[in-house]
């Protein structure tokens, strides 16, 4: 038995459906994806860095990291801009201070398309830094071509003390993980 309220609701649905004329079958939405980029490990030369060690320029050799074509497939439908996030893990006993910059490019020349992530290094074990909006064209083109990204880390470090920092095989490895934070257009 249909009540007057049910009949009114059914009539409203029929009117709205007729008035709309066209009802989309699939919703339109975007998804935020965390796309892993190549990671790397850097080795700090063993030795003792005394307290009061003044700021010194340091640079690690440029690393060449292959970029999988699946990253290019994911980025095919990505927005033009996104962010790059770096997570740097080290032992707390590698207690140096400094200002470092991580650079990412599709060539070892580090030209105008270079993505730079400046960050402060300190006694903490994990350091995270995210770029502001970054143009994804260079990473997308590199991935689609199945080429490599070049990653360079440089800056200044010092040991303000109070004690010496002893770099050994146990604490002399710095692990860097990179991820691309991109908005993927799932449906159009």
Tab-separated table of C-alpha atoms in Angstrom:
chain	number	residue	atom	x	y	z
A	1	UNK	CA	0.000	0.000	0.000
A	2	UNK	CA	1.412	3.344	-1.040
A	3	UNK	CA	1.047	6.219	1.401
A	4	UNK	CA	0.587	9.828	0.272
A	5	UNK	CA	4.137	10.597	1.462
A	6	UNK	CA	5.629	7.773	-0.664
A	7	UNK	CA	3.622	8.918	-3.705
A	8	UNK	CA	4.875	12.490	-3.280
A	9	UNK	CA	8.491	11.329	-2.988
A	10	UNK	CA	8.135	9.148	-6.107
A	11	UNK	CA	6.595	12.059	-8.028
A	12	UNK	CA	9.489	14.319	-6.971
A	13	UNK	CA	12.052	11.755	-8.204
A	14	UNK	CA	10.261	11.448	-11.542
A	15	UNK	CA	10.111	15.257	-11.931
A	16	UNK	CA	13.790	15.712	-11.083
A	17	UNK	CA	14.812	12.864	-13.410
A	18	UNK	CA	12.743	14.293	-16.265
A	19	UNK	CA	13.996	17.834	-15.664
A	20	UNK	CA	17.665	16.806	-15.582
A	21	UNK	CA	17.428	15.043	-18.899
A	22	UNK	CA	20.939	13.680	-18.578
A	23	UNK	CA	22.261	11.920	-15.472
A	24	UNK	CA	25.994	11.247	-15.417
A	25	UNK	CA	26.816	7.584	-14.968
A	26	UNK	CA	30.197	8.081	-13.324
A	27	UNK	CA	31.229	10.739	-10.849
A	28	UNK	CA	34.072	13.102	-11.672
A	29	UNK	CA	36.941	12.953	-9.164
A	30	UNK	CA	40.669	13.273	-8.655
A	31	UNK	CA	42.884	11.259	-6.332
A	32	UNK	CA	46.000	12.340	-4.483
A	33	UNK	CA	48.743	9.756	-5.008
A	34	UNK	CA	52.053	9.240	-3.304
A	35	UNK	CA	54.266	7.990	-6.164
A	36	UNK	CA	57.576	6.530	-4.947
A	37	UNK	CA	60.661	7.781	-6.773
A	38	UNK	CA	64.087	6.084	-6.686
A	39	UNK	CA	65.751	5.957	-3.278
A	40	UNK	CA	69.430	5.950	-2.453
A	41	UNK	CA	71.939	5.450	0.332
A	42	UNK	CA	74.890	7.769	0.881
A	43	UNK	CA	78.015	6.842	2.815
A	44	UNK	CA	79.709	9.401	5.055
A	45	UNK	CA	83.494	8.875	5.210
A	46	UNK	CA	84.624	7.365	8.522
A	47	UNK	CA	86.488	9.601	10.950
A	48	UNK	CA	86.138	11.877	13.943
A	49	UNK	CA	84.664	15.352	13.675
A	50	UNK	CA	85.740	17.369	16.732
A	51	UNK	CA	83.475	19.695	18.702
A	52	UNK	CA	83.595	23.249	17.407
A	53	UNK	CA	84.199	21.994	13.857
A	54	UNK	CA	83.400	25.077	11.734
A	55	UNK	CA	80.979	24.902	8.793
A	56	UNK	CA	82.529	22.989	5.890
A	57	UNK	CA	81.260	22.575	2.343
A	58	UNK	CA	80.337	18.984	1.605
A	59	UNK	CA	78.909	17.237	-1.431
A	60	UNK	CA	78.121	13.640	-2.204
A	61	UNK	CA	78.738	12.153	-5.642
A	62	UNK	CA	75.815	12.603	-8.016
A	63	UNK	CA	73.639	9.483	-8.046
A	64	UNK	CA	71.957	8.215	-11.197
A	65	UNK	CA	68.672	6.444	-10.396
A	66	UNK	CA	66.624	4.649	-13.087
A	67	UNK	CA	62.995	5.791	-13.245
A	68	UNK	CA	60.472	3.084	-14.032
A	69	UNK	CA	58.060	3.639	-16.947
A	70	UNK	CA	55.172	2.782	-14.600
A	71	UNK	CA	55.783	6.175	-12.965
A	72	UNK	CA	55.265	7.759	-16.379
A	73	UNK	CA	52.017	5.805	-16.784
A	74	UNK	CA	50.750	7.114	-13.448
A	75	UNK	CA	51.763	10.684	-14.266
A	76	UNK	CA	50.113	10.591	-17.705
A	77	UNK	CA	46.839	11.683	-16.099
A	78	UNK	CA	48.406	13.827	-13.369
A	79	UNK	CA	47.883	17.516	-12.797
A	80	UNK	CA	50.715	19.674	-14.134
A	81	UNK	CA	51.953	20.527	-10.667
A	82	UNK	CA	52.658	18.453	-7.581
A	83	UNK	CA	55.154	18.210	-4.759
A	84	UNK	CA	58.297	16.200	-4.141
A	85	UNK	CA	58.842	14.886	-0.630
A	86	UNK	CA	62.197	13.769	0.715
A	87	UNK	CA	62.655	11.658	3.847
A	88	UNK	CA	66.233	11.472	5.112
A	89	UNK	CA	67.040	8.797	7.717
A	90	UNK	CA	70.285	8.714	9.651
A	91	UNK	CA	71.518	7.650	13.064
A	92	UNK	CA	71.088	10.241	15.818
A	93	UNK	CA	74.772	9.723	16.689
A	94	UNK	CA	75.622	11.406	13.367
A	95	UNK	CA	74.816	14.665	15.184
A	96	UNK	CA	75.966	17.280	12.701
A	97	UNK	CA	74.261	20.588	11.947
A	98	UNK	CA	74.053	22.221	8.582
A	99	UNK	CA	72.126	23.512	5.610
A	100	UNK	CA	71.816	21.025	2.769
A	101	UNK	CA	70.094	20.979	-0.604
A	102	UNK	CA	68.897	17.939	-2.532
A	103	UNK	CA	68.633	18.498	-6.294
A	104	UNK	CA	66.782	16.316	-8.805
A	105	UNK	CA	67.087	16.598	-12.588
A	106	UNK	CA	66.888	14.533	-15.751
A	107	UNK	CA	70.492	15.364	-16.670
A	108	UNK	CA	73.714	15.417	-14.714
A	109	UNK	CA	74.164	19.075	-15.751
A	110	UNK	CA	71.351	20.181	-13.383
A	111	UNK	CA	69.832	22.803	-15.669
A	112	UNK	CA	66.818	25.111	-15.351
A	113	UNK	CA	64.342	22.244	-14.768
A	114	UNK	CA	66.121	21.153	-11.559
A	115	UNK	CA	63.900	20.555	-8.541
A	116	UNK	CA	65.610	21.738	-5.327
A	117	UNK	CA	64.743	20.756	-1.756
A	118	UNK	CA	66.675	22.832	0.804
A	119	UNK	CA	66.599	21.520	4.382
A	120	UNK	CA	68.364	21.798	7.726
A	121	UNK	CA	70.301	18.821	9.030
A	122	UNK	CA	70.473	18.290	12.794
A	123	UNK	CA	70.837	15.583	15.414
A	124	UNK	CA	67.392	14.170	14.680
A	125	UNK	CA	67.176	10.747	13.065
A	126	UNK	CA	64.545	11.548	10.447
A	127	UNK	CA	64.219	14.722	8.425
A	128	UNK	CA	61.241	15.308	6.109
A	129	UNK	CA	60.940	18.144	3.650
A	130	UNK	CA	58.385	18.827	0.908
A	131	UNK	CA	58.712	21.239	-2.002
A	132	UNK	CA	56.128	23.846	-2.762
A	133	UNK	CA	54.257	23.324	-6.036
A	134	UNK	CA	56.592	21.788	-8.606
A	135	UNK	CA	56.112	21.405	-12.346
A	136	UNK	CA	55.951	17.665	-13.081
A	137	UNK	CA	56.900	17.950	-16.765
A	138	UNK	CA	60.560	16.984	-16.243
A	139	UNK	CA	59.769	13.920	-14.118
A	140	UNK	CA	56.928	12.864	-16.435
A	141	UNK	CA	59.126	13.132	-19.564
A	142	UNK	CA	62.020	11.293	-17.868
A	143	UNK	CA	59.730	8.466	-16.745
A	144	UNK	CA	58.007	8.151	-20.126
A	145	UNK	CA	61.393	7.841	-21.838
A	146	UNK	CA	62.561	5.218	-19.306
A	147	UNK	CA	65.586	7.358	-18.414
A	148	UNK	CA	67.197	8.128	-15.057
A	149	UNK	CA	66.906	10.919	-12.563
A	150	UNK	CA	70.108	12.472	-11.270
A	151	UNK	CA	70.197	13.243	-7.562
A	152	UNK	CA	72.789	15.475	-5.903
A	153	UNK	CA	73.167	16.350	-2.211
A	154	UNK	CA	75.400	19.216	-1.107
A	155	UNK	CA	75.665	21.959	1.480
A	156	UNK	CA	77.511	22.807	4.670
A	157	UNK	CA	77.914	20.864	7.915
A	158	UNK	CA	79.447	21.618	11.278
A	159	UNK	CA	79.756	20.043	14.714
A	160	UNK	CA	78.804	22.625	17.325
A	161	UNK	CA	79.540	20.123	20.103
A	162	UNK	CA	79.615	19.544	22.954
A	163	UNK	CA	81.418	16.301	22.016
A	164	UNK	CA	83.103	14.863	18.966
A	165	UNK	CA	81.081	13.011	16.341
A	166	UNK	CA	82.599	9.662	15.428
A	167	UNK	CA	81.548	8.425	11.991
A	168	UNK	CA	81.660	4.633	11.715
A	169	UNK	CA	80.189	1.958	9.482
A	170	UNK	CA	77.308	1.685	11.992
A	171	UNK	CA	76.186	5.322	11.712
A	172	UNK	CA	77.766	6.538	8.481
A	173	UNK	CA	74.924	5.659	6.109
A	174	UNK	CA	72.279	8.218	5.184
A	175	UNK	CA	69.167	6.838	3.468
A	176	UNK	CA	67.147	9.124	1.231
A	177	UNK	CA	63.620	8.258	0.078
A	178	UNK	CA	61.815	10.394	-2.472
A	179	UNK	CA	58.124	10.464	-3.297
A	180	UNK	CA	56.041	12.500	-5.676
A	181	UNK	CA	52.782	13.847	-4.242
A	182	UNK	CA	50.615	14.187	-7.332
A	183	UNK	CA	46.948	14.693	-8.077
A	184	UNK	CA	45.856	12.057	-10.592
A	185	UNK	CA	42.744	12.737	-12.680
A	186	UNK	CA	40.890	9.448	-12.166
A	187	UNK	CA	37.844	10.322	-14.256
A	188	UNK	CA	37.004	13.148	-16.591
